PDB file of C-alpha atoms and ligand atoms in Angstrom:
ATOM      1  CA  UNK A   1      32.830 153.195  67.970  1.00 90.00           C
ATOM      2  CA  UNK A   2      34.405 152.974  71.059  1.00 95.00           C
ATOM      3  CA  UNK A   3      34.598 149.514  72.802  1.00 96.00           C
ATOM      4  CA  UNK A   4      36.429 146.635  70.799  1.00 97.00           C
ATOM      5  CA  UNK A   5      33.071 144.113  69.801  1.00 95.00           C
ATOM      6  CA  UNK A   6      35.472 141.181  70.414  1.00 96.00           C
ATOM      7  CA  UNK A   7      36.977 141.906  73.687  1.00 97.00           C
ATOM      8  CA  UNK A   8      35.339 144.883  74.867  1.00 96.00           C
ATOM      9  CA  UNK A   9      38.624 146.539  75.589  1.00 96.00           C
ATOM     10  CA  UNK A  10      38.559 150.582  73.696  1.00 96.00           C
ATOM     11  CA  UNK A  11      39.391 150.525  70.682  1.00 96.00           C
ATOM     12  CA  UNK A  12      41.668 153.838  69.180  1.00 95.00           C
ATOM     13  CA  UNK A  13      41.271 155.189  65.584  1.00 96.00           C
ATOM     14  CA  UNK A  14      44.612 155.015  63.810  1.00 95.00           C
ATOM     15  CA  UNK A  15      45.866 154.285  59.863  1.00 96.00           C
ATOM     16  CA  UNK A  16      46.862 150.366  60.331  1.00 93.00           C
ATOM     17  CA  UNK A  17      50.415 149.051  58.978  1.00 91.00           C
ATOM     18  CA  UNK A  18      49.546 148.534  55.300  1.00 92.00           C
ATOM     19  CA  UNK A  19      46.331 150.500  54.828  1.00 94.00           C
ATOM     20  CA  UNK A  20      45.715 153.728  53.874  1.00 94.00           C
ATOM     21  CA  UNK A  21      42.261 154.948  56.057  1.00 94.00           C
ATOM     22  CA  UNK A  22      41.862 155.097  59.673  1.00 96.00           C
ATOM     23  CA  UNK A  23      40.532 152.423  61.532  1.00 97.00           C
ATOM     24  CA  UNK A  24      39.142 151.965  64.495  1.00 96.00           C
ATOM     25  CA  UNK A  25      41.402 149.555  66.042  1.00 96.00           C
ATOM     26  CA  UNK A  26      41.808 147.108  69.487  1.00 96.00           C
ATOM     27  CA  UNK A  27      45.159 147.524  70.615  1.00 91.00           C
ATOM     28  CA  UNK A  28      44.376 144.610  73.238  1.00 96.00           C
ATOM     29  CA  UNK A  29      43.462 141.955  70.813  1.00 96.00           C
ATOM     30  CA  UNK A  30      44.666 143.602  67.306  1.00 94.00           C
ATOM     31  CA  UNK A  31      41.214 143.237  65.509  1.00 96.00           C
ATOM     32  CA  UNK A  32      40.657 146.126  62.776  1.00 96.00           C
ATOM     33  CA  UNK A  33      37.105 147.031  62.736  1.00 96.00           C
ATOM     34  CA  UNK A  34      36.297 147.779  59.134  1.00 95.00           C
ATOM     35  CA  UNK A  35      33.537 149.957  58.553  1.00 94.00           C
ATOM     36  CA  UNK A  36      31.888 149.854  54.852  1.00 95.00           C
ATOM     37  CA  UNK A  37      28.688 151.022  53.264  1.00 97.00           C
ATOM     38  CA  UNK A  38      25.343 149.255  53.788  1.00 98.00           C
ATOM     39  CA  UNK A  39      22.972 147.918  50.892  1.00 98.00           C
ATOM     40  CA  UNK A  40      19.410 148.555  50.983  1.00 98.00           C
ATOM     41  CA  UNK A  41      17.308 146.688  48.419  1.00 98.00           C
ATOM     42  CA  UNK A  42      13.967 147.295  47.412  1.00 98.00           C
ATOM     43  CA  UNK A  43      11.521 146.781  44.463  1.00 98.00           C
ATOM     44  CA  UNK A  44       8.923 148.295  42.129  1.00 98.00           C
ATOM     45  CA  UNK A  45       6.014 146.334  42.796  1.00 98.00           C
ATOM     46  CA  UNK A  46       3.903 146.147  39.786  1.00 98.00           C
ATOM     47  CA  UNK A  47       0.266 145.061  39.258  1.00 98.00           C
ATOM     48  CA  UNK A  48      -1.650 145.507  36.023  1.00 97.00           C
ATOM     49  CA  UNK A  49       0.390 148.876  35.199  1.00 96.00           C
ATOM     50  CA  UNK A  50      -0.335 149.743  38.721  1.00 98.00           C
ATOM     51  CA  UNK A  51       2.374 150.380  41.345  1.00 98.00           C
ATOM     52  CA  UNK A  52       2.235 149.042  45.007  1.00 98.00           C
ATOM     53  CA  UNK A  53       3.615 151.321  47.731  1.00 98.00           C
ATOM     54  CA  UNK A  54       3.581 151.243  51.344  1.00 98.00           C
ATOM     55  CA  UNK A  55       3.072 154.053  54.278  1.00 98.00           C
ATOM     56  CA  UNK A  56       6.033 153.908  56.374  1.00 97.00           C
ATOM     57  CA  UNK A  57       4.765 153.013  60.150  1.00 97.00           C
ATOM     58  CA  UNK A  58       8.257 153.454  61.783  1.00 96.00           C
ATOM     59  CA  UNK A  59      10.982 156.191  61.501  1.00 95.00           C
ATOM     60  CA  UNK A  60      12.697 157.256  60.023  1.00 94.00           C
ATOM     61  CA  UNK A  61       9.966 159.417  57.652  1.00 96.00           C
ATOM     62  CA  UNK A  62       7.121 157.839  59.603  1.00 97.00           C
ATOM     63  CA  UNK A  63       4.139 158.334  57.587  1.00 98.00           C
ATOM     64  CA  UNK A  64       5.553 159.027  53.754  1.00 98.00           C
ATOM     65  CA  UNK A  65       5.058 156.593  51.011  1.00 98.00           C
ATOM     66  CA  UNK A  66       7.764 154.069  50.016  1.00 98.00           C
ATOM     67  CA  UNK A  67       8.617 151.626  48.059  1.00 98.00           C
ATOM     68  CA  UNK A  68       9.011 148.201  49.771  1.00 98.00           C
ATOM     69  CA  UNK A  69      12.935 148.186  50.600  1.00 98.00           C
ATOM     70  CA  UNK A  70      15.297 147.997  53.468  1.00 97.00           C
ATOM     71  CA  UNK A  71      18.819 146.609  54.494  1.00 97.00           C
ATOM     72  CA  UNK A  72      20.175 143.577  53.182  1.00 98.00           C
ATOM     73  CA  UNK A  73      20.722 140.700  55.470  1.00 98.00           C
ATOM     74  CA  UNK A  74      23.797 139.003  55.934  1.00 97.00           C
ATOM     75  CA  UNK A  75      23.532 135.359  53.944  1.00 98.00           C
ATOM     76  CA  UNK A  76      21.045 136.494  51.290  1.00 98.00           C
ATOM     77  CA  UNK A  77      21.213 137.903  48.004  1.00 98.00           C
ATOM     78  CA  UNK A  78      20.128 141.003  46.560  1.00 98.00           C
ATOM     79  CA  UNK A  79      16.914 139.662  45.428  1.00 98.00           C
ATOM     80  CA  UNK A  80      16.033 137.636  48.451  1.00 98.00           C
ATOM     81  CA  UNK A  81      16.471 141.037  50.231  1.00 98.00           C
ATOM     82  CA  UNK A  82      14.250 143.119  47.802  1.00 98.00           C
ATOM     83  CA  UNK A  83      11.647 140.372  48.308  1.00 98.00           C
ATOM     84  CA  UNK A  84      11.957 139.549  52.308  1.00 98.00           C
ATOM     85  CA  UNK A  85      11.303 143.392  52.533  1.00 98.00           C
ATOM     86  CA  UNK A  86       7.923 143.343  50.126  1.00 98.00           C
ATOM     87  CA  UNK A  87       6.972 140.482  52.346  1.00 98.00           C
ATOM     88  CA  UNK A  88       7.567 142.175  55.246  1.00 97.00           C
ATOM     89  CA  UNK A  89       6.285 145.944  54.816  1.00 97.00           C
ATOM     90  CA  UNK A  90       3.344 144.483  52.377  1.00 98.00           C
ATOM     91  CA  UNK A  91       2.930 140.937  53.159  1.00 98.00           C
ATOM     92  CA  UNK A  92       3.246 140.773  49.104  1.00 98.00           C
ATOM     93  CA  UNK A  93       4.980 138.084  46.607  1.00 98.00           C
ATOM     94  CA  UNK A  94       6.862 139.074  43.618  1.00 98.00           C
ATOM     95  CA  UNK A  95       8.452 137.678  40.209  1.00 98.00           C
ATOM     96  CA  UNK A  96      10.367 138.071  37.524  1.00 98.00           C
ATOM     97  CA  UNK A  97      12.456 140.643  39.694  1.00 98.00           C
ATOM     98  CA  UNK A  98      14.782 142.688  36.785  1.00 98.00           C
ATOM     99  CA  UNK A  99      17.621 145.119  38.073  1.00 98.00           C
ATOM    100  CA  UNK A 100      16.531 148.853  37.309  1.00 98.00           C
ATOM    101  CA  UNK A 101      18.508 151.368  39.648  1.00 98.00           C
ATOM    102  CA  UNK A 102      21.328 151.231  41.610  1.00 98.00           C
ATOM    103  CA  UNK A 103      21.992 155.028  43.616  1.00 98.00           C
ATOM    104  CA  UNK A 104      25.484 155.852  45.164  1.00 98.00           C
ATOM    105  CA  UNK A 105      24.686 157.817  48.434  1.00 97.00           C
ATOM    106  CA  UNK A 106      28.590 158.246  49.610  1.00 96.00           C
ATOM    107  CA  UNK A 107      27.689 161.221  52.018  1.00 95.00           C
ATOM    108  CA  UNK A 108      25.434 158.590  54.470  1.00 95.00           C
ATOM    109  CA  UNK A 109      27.569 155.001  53.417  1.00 97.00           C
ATOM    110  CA  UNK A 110      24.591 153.830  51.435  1.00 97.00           C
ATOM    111  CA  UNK A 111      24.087 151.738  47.994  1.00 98.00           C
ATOM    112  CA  UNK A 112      20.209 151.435  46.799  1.00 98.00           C
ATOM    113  CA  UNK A 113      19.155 148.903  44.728  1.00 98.00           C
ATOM    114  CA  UNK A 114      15.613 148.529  43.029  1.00 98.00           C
ATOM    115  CA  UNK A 115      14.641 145.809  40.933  1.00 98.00           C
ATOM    116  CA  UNK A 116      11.708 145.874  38.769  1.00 98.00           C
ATOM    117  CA  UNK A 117       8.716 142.957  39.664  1.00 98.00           C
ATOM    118  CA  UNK A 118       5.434 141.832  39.014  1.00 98.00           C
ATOM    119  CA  UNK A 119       2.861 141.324  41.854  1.00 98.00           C
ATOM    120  CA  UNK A 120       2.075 137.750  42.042  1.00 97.00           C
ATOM    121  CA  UNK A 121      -1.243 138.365  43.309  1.00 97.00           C
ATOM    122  CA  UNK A 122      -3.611 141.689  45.183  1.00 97.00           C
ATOM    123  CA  UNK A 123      -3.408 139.569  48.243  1.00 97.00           C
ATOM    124  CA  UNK A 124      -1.203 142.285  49.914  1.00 98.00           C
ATOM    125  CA  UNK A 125      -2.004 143.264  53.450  1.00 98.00           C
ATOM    126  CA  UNK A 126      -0.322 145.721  55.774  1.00 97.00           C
ATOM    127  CA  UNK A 127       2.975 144.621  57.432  1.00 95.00           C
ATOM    128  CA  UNK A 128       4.291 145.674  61.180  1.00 94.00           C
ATOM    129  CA  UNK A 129       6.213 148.259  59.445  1.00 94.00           C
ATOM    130  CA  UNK A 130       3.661 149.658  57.290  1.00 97.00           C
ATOM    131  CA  UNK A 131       0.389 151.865  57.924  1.00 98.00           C
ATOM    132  CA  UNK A 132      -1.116 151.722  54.680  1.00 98.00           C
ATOM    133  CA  UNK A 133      -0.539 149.371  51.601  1.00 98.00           C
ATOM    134  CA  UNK A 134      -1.841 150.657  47.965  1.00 98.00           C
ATOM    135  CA  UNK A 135      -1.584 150.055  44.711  1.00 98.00           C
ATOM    136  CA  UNK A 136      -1.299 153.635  42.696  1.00 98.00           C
ATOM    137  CA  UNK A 137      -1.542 154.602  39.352  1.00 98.00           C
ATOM    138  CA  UNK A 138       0.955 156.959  37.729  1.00 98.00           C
ATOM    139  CA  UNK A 139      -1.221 159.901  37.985  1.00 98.00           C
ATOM    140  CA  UNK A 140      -2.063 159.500  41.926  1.00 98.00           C
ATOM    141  CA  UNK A 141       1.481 158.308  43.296  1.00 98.00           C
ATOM    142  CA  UNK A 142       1.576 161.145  46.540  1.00 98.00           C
ATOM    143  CA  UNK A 143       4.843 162.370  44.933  1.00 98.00           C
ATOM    144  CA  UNK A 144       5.188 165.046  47.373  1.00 97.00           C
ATOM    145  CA  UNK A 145       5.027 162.379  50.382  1.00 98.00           C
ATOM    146  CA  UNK A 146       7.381 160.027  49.249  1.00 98.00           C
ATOM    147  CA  UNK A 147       9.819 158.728  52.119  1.00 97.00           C
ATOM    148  CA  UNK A 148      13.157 158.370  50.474  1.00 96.00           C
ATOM    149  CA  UNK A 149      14.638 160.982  46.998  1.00 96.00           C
ATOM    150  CA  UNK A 150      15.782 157.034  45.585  1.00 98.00           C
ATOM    151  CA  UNK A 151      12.152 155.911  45.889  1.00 98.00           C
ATOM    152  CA  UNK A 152      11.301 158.845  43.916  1.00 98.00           C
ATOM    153  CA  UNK A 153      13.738 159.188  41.470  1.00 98.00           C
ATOM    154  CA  UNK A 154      13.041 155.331  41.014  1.00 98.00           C
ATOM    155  CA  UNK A 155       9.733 156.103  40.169  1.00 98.00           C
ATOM    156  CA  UNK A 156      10.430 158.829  37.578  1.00 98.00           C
ATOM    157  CA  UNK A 157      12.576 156.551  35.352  1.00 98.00           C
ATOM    158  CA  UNK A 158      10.225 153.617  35.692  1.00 98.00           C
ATOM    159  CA  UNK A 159       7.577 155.978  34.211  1.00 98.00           C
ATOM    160  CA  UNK A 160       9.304 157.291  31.870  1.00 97.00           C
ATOM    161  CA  UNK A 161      10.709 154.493  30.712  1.00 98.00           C
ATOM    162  CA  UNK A 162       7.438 152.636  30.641  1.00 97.00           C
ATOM    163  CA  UNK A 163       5.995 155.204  27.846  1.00 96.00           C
ATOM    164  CA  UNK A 164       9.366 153.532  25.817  1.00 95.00           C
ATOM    165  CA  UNK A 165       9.066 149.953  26.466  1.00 95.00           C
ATOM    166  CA  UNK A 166      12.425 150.072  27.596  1.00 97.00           C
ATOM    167  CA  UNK A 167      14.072 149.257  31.103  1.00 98.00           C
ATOM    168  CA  UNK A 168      17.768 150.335  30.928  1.00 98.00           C
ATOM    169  CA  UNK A 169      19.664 149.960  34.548  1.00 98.00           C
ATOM    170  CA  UNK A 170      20.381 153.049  35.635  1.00 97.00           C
ATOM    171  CA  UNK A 171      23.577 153.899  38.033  1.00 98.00           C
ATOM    172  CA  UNK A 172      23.148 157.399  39.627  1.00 97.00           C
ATOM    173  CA  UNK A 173      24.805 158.846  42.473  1.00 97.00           C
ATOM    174  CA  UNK A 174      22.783 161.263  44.260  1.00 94.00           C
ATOM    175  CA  UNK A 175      24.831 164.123  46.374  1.00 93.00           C
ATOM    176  CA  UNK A 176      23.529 165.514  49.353  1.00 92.00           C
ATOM    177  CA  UNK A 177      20.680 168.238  49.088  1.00 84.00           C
ATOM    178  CA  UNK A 178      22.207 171.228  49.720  1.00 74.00           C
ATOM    179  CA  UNK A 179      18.869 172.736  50.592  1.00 64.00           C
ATOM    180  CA  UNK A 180      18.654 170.718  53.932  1.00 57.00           C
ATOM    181  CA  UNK A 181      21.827 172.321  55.294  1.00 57.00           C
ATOM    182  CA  UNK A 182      21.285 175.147  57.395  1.00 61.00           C
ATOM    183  CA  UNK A 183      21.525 178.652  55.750  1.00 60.00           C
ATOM    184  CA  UNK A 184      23.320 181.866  57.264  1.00 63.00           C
ATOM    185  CA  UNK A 185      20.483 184.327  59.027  1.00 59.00           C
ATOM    186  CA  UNK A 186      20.837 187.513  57.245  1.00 52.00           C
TER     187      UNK A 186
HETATM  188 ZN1   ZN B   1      39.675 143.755  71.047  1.00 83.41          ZN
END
């Protein structure tokens, strides 16, 4: 950040009086610009033990599989967001939505949030964002083409748990891969 977004004077990075984290802060009109982690909220679309997933049409991963999800909105809830996204990428309607994982991503600001739902219909259709809409069984889900490690890992406890009956939440926080930093040429 660099220009103040209520005065448009430059803003300086500095520990406010009374906090304990640098800010970035407009020493023209005093406004601390907080910065905090972003929510994105998604669902596991389900359809006569079948799971809907969506081909992503835009970056970032253009062309992997997802699950419908995306950042919340400002004035909606958690839910509203999981669904306004399976509307949007799938041009889908889902109920009974049931919390299932939450993932801690610290190292890029990031909370995911899945819920568990029920299709309310097959009358799905590609959204602007999407290239391909599908329902997939367990045994055909493109595991190695999945978009996001959440959308994956999301999918491992939901089948796992399926062969239980039983949906605990689950709260996991996911580090960075180490394997996508770059390694010292020998
Ligand atoms: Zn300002």
């Amino acid at each position: 950040m660099k220009f103040c977004s209520q005065c448009g004077n430059a803003v300086s990075q500095r520990v406010p009086e009374g906090d304990n984290r640098e800010r970035f802060v407009c020493d023209h009109c005093h406004t601390i610009h907080y910065q905090n982690p972003n929510i994105v909220a998604g669902c596991v679309p389900v359809w006569q033990g079948q799971v809907l997933l969506c081909r992503r049409a835009i970056e970032p991963r253009k062309g992997y599989w997802t699950l419908p999800a995306g950042f919340m909105e400002n004035g909606e809830t958690l839910e509203q967001a999981a669904c306004r996204e399976t509307d949007e990428e799938a041009c889908a309607r889902v109920t009974g939505l049931a919390l299932y994982t939450l993932f801690d991503l610290p190292h890029i600001n990031q909370v995911h949030v899945f819920f568990r739902a029920e299709l309310a219909d097959t009358d799905f259709a590609v959204g602007p964002e999407s290239l391909e809409v599908q329902l997939f069984d367990e045994s055909d889900i493109p595991w190695d083409e999945l978009a996001f490690r959440t959308v994956g890992r999301t999918l491992e406890c939901f089948f796992a748990d399926r062969t239980g009956h039983h949906f605990p939440v689950r709260n996991e926080y996911l580090p960075p891969l180490l394997s996508t930093l770059p390694t010292p040429s020998t």
